CSV table of C-alpha atoms and ligand atoms in Angstrom, one decimal:
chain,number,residue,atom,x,y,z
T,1,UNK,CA,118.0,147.0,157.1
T,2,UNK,CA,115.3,145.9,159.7
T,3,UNK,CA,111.9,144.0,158.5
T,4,UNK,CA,110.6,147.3,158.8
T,5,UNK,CA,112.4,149.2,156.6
T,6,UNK,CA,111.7,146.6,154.0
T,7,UNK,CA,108.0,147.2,154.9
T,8,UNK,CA,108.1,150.9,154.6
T,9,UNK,CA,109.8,150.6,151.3
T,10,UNK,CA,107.3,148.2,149.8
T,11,UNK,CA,104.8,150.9,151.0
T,12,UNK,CA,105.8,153.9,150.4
T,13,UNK,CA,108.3,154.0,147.8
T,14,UNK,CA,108.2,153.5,144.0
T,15,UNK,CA,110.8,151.5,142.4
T,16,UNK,CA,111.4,151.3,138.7
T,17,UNK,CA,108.2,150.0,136.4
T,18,UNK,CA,107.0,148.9,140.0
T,19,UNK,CA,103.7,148.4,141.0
T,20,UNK,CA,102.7,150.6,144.7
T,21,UNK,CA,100.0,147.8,145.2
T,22,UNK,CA,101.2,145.1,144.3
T,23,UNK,CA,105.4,145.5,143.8
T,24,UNK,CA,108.4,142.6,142.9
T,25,UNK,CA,110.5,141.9,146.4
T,26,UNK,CA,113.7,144.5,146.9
T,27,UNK,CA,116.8,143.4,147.8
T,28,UNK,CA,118.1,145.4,150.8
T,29,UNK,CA,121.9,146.4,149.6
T,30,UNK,CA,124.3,148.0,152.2
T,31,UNK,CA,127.1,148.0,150.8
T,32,UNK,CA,129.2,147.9,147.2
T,33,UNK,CA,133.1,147.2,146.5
T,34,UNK,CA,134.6,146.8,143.1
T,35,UNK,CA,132.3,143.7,141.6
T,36,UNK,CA,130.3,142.7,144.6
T,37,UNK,CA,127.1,144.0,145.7
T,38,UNK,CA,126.8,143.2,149.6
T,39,UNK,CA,123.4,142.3,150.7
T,40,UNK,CA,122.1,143.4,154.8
T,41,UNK,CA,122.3,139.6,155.7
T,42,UNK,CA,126.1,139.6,154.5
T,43,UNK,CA,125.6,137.7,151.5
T,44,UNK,CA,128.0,138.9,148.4
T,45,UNK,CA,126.8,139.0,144.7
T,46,UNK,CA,128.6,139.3,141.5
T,47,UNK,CA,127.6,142.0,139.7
T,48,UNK,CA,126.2,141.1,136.3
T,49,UNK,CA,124.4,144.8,135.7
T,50,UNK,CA,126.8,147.6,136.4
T,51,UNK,CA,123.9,149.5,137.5
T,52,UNK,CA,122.1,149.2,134.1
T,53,UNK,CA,125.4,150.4,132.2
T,54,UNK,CA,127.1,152.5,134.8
T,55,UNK,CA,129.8,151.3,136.7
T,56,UNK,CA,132.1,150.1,134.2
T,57,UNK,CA,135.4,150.3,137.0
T,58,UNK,CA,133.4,149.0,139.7
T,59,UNK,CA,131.9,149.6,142.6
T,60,UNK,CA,133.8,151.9,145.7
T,61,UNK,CA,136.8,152.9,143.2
T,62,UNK,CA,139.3,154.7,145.4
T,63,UNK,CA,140.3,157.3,143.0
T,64,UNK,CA,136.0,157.7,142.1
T,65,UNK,CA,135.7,158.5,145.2
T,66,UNK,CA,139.0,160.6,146.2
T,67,UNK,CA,137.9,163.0,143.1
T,68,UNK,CA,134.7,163.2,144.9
T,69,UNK,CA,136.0,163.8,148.2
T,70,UNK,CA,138.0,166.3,147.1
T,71,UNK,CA,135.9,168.3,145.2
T,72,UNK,CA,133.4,167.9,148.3
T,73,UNK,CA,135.9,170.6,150.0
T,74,UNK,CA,135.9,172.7,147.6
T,75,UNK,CA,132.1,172.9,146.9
T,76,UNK,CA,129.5,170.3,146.0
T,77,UNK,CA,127.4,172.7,143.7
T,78,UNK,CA,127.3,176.2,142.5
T,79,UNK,CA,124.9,177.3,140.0
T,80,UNK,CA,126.1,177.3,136.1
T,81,UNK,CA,124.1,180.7,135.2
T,82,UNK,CA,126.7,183.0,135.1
T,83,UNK,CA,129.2,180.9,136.8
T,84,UNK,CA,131.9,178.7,135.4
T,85,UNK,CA,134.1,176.5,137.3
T,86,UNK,CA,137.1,174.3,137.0
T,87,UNK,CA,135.7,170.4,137.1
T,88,UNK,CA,133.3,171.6,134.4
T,89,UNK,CA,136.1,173.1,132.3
T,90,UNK,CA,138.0,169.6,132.8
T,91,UNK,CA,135.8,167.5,131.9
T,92,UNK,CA,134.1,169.2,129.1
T,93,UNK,CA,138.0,169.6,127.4
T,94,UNK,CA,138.1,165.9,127.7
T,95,UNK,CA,134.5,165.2,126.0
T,96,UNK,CA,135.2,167.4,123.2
T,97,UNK,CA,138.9,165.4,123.1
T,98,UNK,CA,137.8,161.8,123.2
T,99,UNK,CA,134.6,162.5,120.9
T,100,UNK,CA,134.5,163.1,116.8
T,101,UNK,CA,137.0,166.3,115.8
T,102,UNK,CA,133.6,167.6,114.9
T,103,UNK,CA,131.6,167.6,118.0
T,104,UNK,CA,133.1,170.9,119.9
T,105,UNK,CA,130.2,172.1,121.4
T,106,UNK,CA,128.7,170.8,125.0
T,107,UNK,CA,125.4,171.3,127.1
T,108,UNK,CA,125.4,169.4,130.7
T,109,UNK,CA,122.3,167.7,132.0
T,110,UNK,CA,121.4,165.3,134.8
T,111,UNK,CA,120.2,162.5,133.5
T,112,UNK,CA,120.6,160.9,130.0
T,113,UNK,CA,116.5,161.3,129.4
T,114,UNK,CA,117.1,165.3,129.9
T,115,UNK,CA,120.5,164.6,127.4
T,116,UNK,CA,117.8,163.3,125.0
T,117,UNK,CA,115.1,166.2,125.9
T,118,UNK,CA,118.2,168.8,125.0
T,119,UNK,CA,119.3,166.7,122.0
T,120,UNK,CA,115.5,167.3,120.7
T,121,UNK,CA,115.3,170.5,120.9
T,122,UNK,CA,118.4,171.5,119.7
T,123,UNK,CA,117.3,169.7,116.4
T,124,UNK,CA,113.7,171.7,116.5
T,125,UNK,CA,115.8,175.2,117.4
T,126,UNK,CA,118.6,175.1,114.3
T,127,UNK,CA,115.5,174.3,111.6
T,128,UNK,CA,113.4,177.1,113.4
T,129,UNK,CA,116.8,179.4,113.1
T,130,UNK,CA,117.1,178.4,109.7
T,131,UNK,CA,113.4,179.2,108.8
T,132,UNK,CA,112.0,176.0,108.3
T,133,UNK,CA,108.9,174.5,110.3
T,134,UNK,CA,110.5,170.4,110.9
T,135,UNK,CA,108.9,169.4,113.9
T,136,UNK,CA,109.0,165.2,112.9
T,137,UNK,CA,111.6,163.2,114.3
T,138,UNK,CA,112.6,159.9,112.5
T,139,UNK,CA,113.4,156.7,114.5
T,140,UNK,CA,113.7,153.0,114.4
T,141,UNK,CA,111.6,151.0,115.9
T,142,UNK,CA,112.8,148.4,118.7
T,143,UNK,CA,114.7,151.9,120.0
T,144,UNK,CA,115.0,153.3,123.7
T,145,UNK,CA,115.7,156.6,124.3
T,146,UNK,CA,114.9,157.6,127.8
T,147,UNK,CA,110.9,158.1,130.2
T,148,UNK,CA,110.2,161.8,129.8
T,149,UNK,CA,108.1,162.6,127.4
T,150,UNK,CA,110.0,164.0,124.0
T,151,UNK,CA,112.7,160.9,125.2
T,152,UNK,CA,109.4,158.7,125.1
T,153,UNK,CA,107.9,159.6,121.9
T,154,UNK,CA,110.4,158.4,119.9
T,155,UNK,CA,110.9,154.9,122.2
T,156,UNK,CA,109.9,151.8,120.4
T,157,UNK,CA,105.6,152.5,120.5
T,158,UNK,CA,104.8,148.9,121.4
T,159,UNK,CA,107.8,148.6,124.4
T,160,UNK,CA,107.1,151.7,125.6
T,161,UNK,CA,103.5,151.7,125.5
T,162,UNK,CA,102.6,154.6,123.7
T,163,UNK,CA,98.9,153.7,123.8
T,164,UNK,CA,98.9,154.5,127.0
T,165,UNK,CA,99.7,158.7,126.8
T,166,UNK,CA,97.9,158.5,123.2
T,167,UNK,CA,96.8,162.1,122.0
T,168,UNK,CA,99.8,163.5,124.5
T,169,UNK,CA,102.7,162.2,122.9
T,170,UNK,CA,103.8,164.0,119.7
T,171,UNK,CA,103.9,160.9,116.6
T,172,UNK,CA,107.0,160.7,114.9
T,173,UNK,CA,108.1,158.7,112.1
T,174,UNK,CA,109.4,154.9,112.7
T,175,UNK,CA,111.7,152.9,110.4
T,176,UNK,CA,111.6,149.2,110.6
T,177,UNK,CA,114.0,147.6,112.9
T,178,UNK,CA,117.3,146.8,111.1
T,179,UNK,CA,117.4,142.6,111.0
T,180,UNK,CA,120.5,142.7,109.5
T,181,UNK,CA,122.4,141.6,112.6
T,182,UNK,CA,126.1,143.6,113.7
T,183,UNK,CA,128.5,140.3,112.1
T,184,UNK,CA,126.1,138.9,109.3
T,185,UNK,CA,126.3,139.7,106.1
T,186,UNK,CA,125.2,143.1,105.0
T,187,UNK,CA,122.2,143.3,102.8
T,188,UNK,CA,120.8,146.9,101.8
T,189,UNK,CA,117.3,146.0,101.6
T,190,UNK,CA,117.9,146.3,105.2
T,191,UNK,CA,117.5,150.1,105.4
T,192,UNK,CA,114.3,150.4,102.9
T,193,UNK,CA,112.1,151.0,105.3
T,194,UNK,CA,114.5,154.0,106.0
T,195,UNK,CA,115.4,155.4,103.7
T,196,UNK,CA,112.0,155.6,102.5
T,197,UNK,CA,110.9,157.4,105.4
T,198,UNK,CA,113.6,159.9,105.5
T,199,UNK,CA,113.1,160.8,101.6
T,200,UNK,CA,109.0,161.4,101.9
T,201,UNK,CA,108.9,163.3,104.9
T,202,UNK,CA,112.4,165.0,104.7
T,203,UNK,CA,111.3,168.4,104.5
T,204,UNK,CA,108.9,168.2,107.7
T,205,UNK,CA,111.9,165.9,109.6
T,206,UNK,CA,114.2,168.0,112.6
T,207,UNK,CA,116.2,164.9,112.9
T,208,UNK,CA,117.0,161.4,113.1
T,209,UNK,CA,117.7,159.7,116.6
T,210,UNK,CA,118.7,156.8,117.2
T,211,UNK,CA,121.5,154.6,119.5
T,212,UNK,CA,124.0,153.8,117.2
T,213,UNK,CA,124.7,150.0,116.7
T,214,UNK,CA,123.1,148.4,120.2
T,215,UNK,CA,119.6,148.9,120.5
T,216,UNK,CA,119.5,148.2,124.3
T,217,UNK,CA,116.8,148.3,126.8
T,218,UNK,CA,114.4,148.5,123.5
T,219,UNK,CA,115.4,144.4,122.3
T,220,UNK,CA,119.0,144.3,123.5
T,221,UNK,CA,119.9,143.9,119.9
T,222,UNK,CA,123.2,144.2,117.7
T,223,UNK,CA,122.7,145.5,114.3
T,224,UNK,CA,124.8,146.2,110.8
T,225,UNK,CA,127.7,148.8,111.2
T,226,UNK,CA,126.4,149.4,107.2
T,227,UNK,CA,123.7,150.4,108.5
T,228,UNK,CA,124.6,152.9,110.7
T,229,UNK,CA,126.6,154.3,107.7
T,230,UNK,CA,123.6,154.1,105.2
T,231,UNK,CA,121.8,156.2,108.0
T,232,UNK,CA,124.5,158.8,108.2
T,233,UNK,CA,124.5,158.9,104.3
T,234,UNK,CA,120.8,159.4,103.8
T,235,UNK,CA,120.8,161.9,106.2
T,236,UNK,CA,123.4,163.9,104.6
T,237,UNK,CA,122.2,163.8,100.9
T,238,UNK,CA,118.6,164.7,102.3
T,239,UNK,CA,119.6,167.2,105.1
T,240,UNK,CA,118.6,165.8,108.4
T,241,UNK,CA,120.3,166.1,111.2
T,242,UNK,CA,121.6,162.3,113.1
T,243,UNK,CA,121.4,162.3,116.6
T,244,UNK,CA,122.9,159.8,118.5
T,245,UNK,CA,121.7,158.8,121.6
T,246,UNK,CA,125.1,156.5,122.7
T,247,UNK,CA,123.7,156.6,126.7
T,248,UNK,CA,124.2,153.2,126.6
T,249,UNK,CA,127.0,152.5,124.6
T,250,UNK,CA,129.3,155.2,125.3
T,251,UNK,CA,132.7,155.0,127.0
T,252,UNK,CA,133.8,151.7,125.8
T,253,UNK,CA,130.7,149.0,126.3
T,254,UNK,CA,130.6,147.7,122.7
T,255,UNK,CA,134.7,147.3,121.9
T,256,UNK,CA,135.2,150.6,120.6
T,257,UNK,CA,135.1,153.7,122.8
T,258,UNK,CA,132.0,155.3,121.0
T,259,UNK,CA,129.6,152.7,118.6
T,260,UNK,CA,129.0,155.3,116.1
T,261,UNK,CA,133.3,154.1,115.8
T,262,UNK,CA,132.1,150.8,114.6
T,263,UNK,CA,130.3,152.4,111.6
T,264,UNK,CA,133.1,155.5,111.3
T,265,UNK,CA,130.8,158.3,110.8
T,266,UNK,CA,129.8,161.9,113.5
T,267,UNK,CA,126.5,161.8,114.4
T,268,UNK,CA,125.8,165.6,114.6
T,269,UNK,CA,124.9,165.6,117.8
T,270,UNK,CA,125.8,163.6,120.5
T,271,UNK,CA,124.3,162.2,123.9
T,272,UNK,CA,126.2,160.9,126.6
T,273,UNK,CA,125.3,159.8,130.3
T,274,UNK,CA,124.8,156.3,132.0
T,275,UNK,CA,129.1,155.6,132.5
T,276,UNK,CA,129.9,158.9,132.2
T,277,UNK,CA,130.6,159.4,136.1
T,278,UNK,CA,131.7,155.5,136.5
T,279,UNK,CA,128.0,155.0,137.9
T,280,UNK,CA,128.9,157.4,141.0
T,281,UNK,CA,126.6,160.2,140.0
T,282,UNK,CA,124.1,161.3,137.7
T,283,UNK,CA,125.1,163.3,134.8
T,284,UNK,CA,124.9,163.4,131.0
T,285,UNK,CA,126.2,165.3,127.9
T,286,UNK,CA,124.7,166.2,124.6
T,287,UNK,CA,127.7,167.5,122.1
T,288,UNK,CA,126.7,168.8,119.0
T,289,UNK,CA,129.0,171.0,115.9
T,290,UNK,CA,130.1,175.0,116.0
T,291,UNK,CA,127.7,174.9,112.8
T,292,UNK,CA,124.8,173.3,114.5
T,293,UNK,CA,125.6,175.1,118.0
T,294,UNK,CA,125.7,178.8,115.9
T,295,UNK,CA,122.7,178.5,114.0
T,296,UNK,CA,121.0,177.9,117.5
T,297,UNK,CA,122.5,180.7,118.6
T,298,UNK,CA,122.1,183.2,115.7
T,299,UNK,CA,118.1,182.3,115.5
T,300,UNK,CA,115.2,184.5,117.0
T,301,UNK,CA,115.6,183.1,120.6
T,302,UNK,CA,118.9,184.1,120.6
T,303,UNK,CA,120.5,181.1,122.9
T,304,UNK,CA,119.3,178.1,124.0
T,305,UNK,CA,116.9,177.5,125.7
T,306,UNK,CA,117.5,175.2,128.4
T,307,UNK,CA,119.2,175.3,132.0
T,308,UNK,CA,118.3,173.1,134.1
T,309,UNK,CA,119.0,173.9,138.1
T,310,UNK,CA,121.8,171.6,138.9
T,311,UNK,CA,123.2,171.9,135.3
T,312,UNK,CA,127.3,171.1,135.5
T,313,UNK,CA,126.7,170.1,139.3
T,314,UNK,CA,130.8,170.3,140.0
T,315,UNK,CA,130.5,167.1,142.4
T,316,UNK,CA,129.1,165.1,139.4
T,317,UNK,CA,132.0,166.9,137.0
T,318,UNK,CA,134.7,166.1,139.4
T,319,UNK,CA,134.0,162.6,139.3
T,320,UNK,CA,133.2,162.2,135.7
T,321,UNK,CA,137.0,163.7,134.6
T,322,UNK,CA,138.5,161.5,137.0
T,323,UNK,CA,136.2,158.4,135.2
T,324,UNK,CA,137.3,159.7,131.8
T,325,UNK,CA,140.8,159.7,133.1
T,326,UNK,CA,140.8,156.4,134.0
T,327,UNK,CA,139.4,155.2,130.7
T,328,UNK,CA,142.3,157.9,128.6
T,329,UNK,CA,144.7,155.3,130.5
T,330,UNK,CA,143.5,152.6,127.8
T,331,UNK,CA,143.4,149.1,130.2
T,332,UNK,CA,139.3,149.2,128.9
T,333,UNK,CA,140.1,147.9,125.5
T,334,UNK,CA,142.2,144.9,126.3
T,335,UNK,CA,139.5,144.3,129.4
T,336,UNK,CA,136.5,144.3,127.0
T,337,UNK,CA,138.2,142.3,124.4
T,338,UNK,CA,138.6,139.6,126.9
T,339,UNK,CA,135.2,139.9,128.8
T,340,UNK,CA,133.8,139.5,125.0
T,341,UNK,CA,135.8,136.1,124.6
T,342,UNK,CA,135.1,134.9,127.7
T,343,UNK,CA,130.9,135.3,127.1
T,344,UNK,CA,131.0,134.0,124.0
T,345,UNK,CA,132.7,130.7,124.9
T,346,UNK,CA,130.4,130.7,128.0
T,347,UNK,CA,126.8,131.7,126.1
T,348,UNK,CA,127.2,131.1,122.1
T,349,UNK,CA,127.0,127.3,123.0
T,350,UNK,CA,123.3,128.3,124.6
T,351,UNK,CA,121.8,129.1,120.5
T,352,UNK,CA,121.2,125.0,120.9
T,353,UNK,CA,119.2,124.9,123.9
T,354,UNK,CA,115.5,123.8,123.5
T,355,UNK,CA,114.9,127.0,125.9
T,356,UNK,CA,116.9,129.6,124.1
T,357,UNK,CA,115.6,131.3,120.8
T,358,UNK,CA,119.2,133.4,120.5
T,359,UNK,CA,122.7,133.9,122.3
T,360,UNK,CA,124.4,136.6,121.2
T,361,UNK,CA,127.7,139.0,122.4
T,362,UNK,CA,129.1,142.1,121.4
T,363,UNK,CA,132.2,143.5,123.9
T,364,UNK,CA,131.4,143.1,127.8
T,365,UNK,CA,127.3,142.9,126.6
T,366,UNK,CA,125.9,139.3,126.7
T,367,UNK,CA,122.2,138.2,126.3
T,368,UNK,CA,120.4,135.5,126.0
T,369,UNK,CA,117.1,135.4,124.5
T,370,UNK,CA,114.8,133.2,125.6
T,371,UNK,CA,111.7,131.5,124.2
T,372,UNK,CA,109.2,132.3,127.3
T,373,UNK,CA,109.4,135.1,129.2
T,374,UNK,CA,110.9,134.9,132.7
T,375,UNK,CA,109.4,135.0,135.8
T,376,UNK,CA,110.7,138.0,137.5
T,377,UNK,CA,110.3,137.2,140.9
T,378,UNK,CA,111.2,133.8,140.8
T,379,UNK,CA,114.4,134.3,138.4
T,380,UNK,CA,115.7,136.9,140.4
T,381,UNK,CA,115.4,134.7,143.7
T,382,UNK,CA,117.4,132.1,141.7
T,383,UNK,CA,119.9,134.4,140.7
T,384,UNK,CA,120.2,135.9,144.0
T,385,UNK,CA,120.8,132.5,145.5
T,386,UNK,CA,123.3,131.4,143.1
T,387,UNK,CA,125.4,134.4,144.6
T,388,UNK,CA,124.6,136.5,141.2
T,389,UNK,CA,122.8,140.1,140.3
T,390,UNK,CA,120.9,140.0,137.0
T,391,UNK,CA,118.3,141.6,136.1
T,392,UNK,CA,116.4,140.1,133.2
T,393,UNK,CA,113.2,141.5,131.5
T,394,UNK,CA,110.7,139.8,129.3
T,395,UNK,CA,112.8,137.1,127.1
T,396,UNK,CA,116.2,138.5,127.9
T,397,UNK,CA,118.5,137.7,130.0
T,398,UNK,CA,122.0,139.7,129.4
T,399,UNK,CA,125.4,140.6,131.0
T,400,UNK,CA,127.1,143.9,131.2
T,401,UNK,CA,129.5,143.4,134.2
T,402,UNK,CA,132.0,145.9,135.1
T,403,UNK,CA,135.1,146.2,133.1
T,404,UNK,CA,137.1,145.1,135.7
T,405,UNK,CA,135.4,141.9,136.4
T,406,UNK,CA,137.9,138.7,136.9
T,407,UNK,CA,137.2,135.7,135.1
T,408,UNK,CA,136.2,134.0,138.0
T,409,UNK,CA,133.2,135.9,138.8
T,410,UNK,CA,132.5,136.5,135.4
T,411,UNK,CA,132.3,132.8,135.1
T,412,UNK,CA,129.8,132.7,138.3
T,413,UNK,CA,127.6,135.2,136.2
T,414,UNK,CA,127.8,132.9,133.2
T,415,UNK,CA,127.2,129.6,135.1
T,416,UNK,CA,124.0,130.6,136.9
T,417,UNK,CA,122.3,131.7,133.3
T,418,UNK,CA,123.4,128.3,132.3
T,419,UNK,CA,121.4,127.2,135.3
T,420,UNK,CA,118.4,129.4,135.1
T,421,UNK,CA,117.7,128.4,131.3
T,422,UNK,CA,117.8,124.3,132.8
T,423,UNK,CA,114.8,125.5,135.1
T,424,UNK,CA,111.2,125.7,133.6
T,425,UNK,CA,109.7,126.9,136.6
T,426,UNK,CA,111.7,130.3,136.3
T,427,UNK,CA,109.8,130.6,132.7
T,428,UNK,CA,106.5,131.9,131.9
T,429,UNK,CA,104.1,128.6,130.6
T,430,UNK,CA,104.1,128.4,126.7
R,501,LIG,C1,119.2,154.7,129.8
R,501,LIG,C2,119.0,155.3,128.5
R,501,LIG,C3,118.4,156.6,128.4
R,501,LIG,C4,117.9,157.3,129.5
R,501,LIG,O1,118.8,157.6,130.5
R,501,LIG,P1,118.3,158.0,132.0
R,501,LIG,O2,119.5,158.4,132.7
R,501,LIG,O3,117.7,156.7,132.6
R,501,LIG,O4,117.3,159.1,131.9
R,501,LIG,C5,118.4,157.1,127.1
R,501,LIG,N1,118.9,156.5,126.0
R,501,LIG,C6,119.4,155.3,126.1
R,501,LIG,C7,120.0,154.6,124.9
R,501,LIG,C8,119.5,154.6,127.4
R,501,LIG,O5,120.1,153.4,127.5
C-alpha cells in the first residue's frame, strides 16, 4: 500500500471506536497465511487476536477457502424468501447437531449484533404470543453484547457508554457482576444481586441475556460455572427465558465446545457468530426450542418478524459447514488444552509483577490485567516491532491465537507481553 493509500484511509475511512479527526495509526496488511499476518513492507506477525475471536484454524485455510471457491460456481447469493438452498440446509443440520438436543430451531443473520437483535425479539414475540406485556430484559453488568442498539442496551452502561444515547436506549435491569471467579471457590452470595432482580421484576422481564461463563470484550473476565447454573435455575422456577449470547465463546474458545457446557445447562435460546465461518465471512445464528420457536409462530403476527436481505448468504454457509466440519474432526480439544497450558506457564507467573493487577487463563484465552491503562499507539508500535499482533484496550492485554498456533509462536506472543509490562512508557502515568 502506497503513502497514499495510508493517507486516504486516515481520511476518509472509519475504523473501529476510531476518531475521523484525530485516528490511532493502521497497519497496512496485504496478506494472511495460517498464523501470520503479513504487513506491505514484508514484515510477518504472529497472530495473537484471531481477528477478535474468529479465525480459530488460521488464516488462508485451504479447505476454507476450497468450500468457498466452490460454492463461488455455483452461486454466491440467492435470496432466502422463498428459497432454500443446500449450504444452508448443511450447515443448519450441523448447528442443531453440535448444540443442546433442545435447540432445533435456527434463524441466520449477518453479524452476531443482528444474532443478538433476533435473540431480543424473539424473547419480546413469545411473551406477546402468550399475552403478557414483558418488555425488560435482565443482564449482568461488565457484559458485551454487540453496537446496535437493542445489542447496546443491555452492554455493560458504563463500557458502553450509555450516557451517551440517554433517553434513546430502552433501560433494562442489571445484576452485579459475578466476582466469584471460573476456578475459586463457589460462594452463593455471589448471585444476590440476581436473583433479586429476576424475582421483583419477573413478571415485566422477556428474558435474561447474558454470555455464558467469559465476559469478553465487557472485562475479559472468567466467572463461576455455579453461577451460570444458579442463573439457569432462577430463570426456570420464575419463568424467564436465558439467552445466551456465546458470540465469543462458541466453537471451542473456552475448552469445551459451547461455555454454557462448562455449567451443563440449554440456554433457551442461543446466539452464535464470530468463529462460526473460521473468520472467513460474516455470519451468525440465533437457535432457540420447537416450544419457544411455536409460540412465536402461533401469536398474532403470525411468524417472525425478521429477514434481513442477505439472510443465509450461501457463500457465508458454504464456508461455515466446511468450518464446523473441521471442528466435528475433534483436533480443537487436544489443541486448546495445550494452548491453555502453555499461557498459563507463560502469564500466571505475571500475578507478581509490580505492573500487573491480575493474570489469568481459561483455554486458548489469556489476559493480563494491568494496573495503568496502556498507551494504544505506543503499545501497539511495540508489539508490532517485536514481530506480534495484539490488540489491547484499557488495562488488558489478552491472547486468543488461532487454534492452530505452534508453540513457538505462541511463545513470541507470550514473550513480547512479558516485555511490554517491563516498559512504563507503554503505560498510561498513575
Ligand atoms: C463480538 C460480540 C458481539 C457482536 O458481534 P458483531 O459480529 O461484532 O456484531 C455480540 N456478543 C458478544 C459476546 C461478542 O463478543
Amino acid at each position: 500500500m502506497t503513502p497514499s493509500d495510508l493517507a486516504f484511509d486516515r481520511h476518509h475511512i472509519w475504523h473501529p471506536y476510531t476518531s475521523m479527526t484525530n485516528p490511532l495509526p493502521c497497519y497496512p496488511v496485504v496478506a494472511a497465511q495460517g498464523t501470520s499476518l503479513q504487513l506491505s513492507d514484508g514484515r510477518q506477525l504472529v497472530d495473537g487476536m484471531s481477528s477478535w475471536w474468529a479465525a480459530i484454524h488460521g488464516y488462508n485455510h485451504p479447505r476454507l477457502n476450497q468450500a468457498m471457491q466452490q460454492q463461488i460456481g455455483q452461486m454466491s447469493h440467492v435470496m432466502f424468501g422463498g428459497i432454500t438452498h443446500p449450504s444452508a440446509v448443511a450447515l443448519c443440520r450441523k448447528l442443531v447437531e453440535m448444540t443442546p438436543a433442545a435447540l432445533e430451531c435456527v434463524f441466520l443473520a449477518d453479524s452476531g449484533s443482528v444474532a443478538v437483535e433476533v435473540s431480543m425479539k424473539m424473547a419480546l414475540q413469545y411473551w406477546q404470543a402468550r399475552g403478557e406485556k414483558r418488555q425488560q430484559f435482565l443482564t449482568l453488568r461488565n457484559g458485551y453484547h454487540g453496537d446496535t442498539f437493542a445489542a447496546m442496551s443491555v452492554c455493560d452502561p458504563q463500557n458502553s457508554m450509555h450516557s451517551l444515547y440517554q433517553g434513546y436506549l430502552p433501560s433494562h435491569r442489571f445484576a452485579d457482576a459475578p466476582q466469584c471467579r471460573f476456578d475459586d471457590n463457589w460462594l452463593a452470595r455471589d448471585a444476590d444481586s440476581f436473583e433479586q432482580l429476576i424475582s421483583t421484576h419477573k413478571s415485566s422481564l422477556a428474558a435474561v441475556i447474558l454470555e455464558p461463563i467469559v465476559q469478553g470484550a465487557g472485562g475479559m473476565r472468567f466467572y463461576h460455572p455455579r453461577y451460570l447454573q444458579r442463573v439457569r435455575e432462577l430463570c426456570d422456577q420464575h419463568q424467564v427465558l436465558l439467552i445466551a449470547d456465546e458470540i465469543a465463546t462458541g466453537f471451542g474458545r473456552t475448552g469445551k465446545l459451547f461455555a454454557c457446557e462448562h455449567a451443563g445447562i440449554t440456554p433457551d435460546i442461543l446466539c452464535v457468530g464470530k468463529a462460526l465461518t473460521g473468520g472467513t465471512m460474516t455470519l451468525s445464528a440465533t437457535l432457540t426450542t420447537r416450544q419457544v420457536a411455536e409460540t412465536i409462530s402461533n401469536g398474532a403476527a403470525g411468524c417472525f418478524m425478521h429477514g434481513p436481505t442477505f439472510m443465509g448468504n450461501p457463500l457465508a454457509c458454504a464456508v461455515a459447514s466446511e468450518s464446523l466440519a473441521i471442528l466435528a474432526e475433534n483436533h480443537w480439544p487436544a489443541q486448546v488444552a495445550s494452548i491453555e497450558q502453555q499461557l498459563q506457564s507463560a502469564l500466571l507467573p505475571l500475578r507478581d509483577h509490580p505492573h500487573v493487577a491480575d493474570a489469568r487463563v481459561l483455554g486458548a484465552i489469556g489476559v493480563i490485567e494491568t494496573h495503568q491503562p496502556v498507551k494504544m499507539a505506543d503499545i501497539q508500535q511495540f508489539f508490532v516491532e517485536q514481530g506480534v499482533w495484539i490488540r489491547p484496550f484499557g488495562r488488558l492485554i489478552y491472547l486468543m491465537p488461532p487454534y492452530v498456533i505452534e508453540p513457538s509462536a505462541l511463545k513470541q506472543l507470550t514473550d513480547a507481553i512479558i516485555a511490554a509490562v517491563e516498559q512504563p512508557v507503554l503505560f498510561q502515568a498513575r
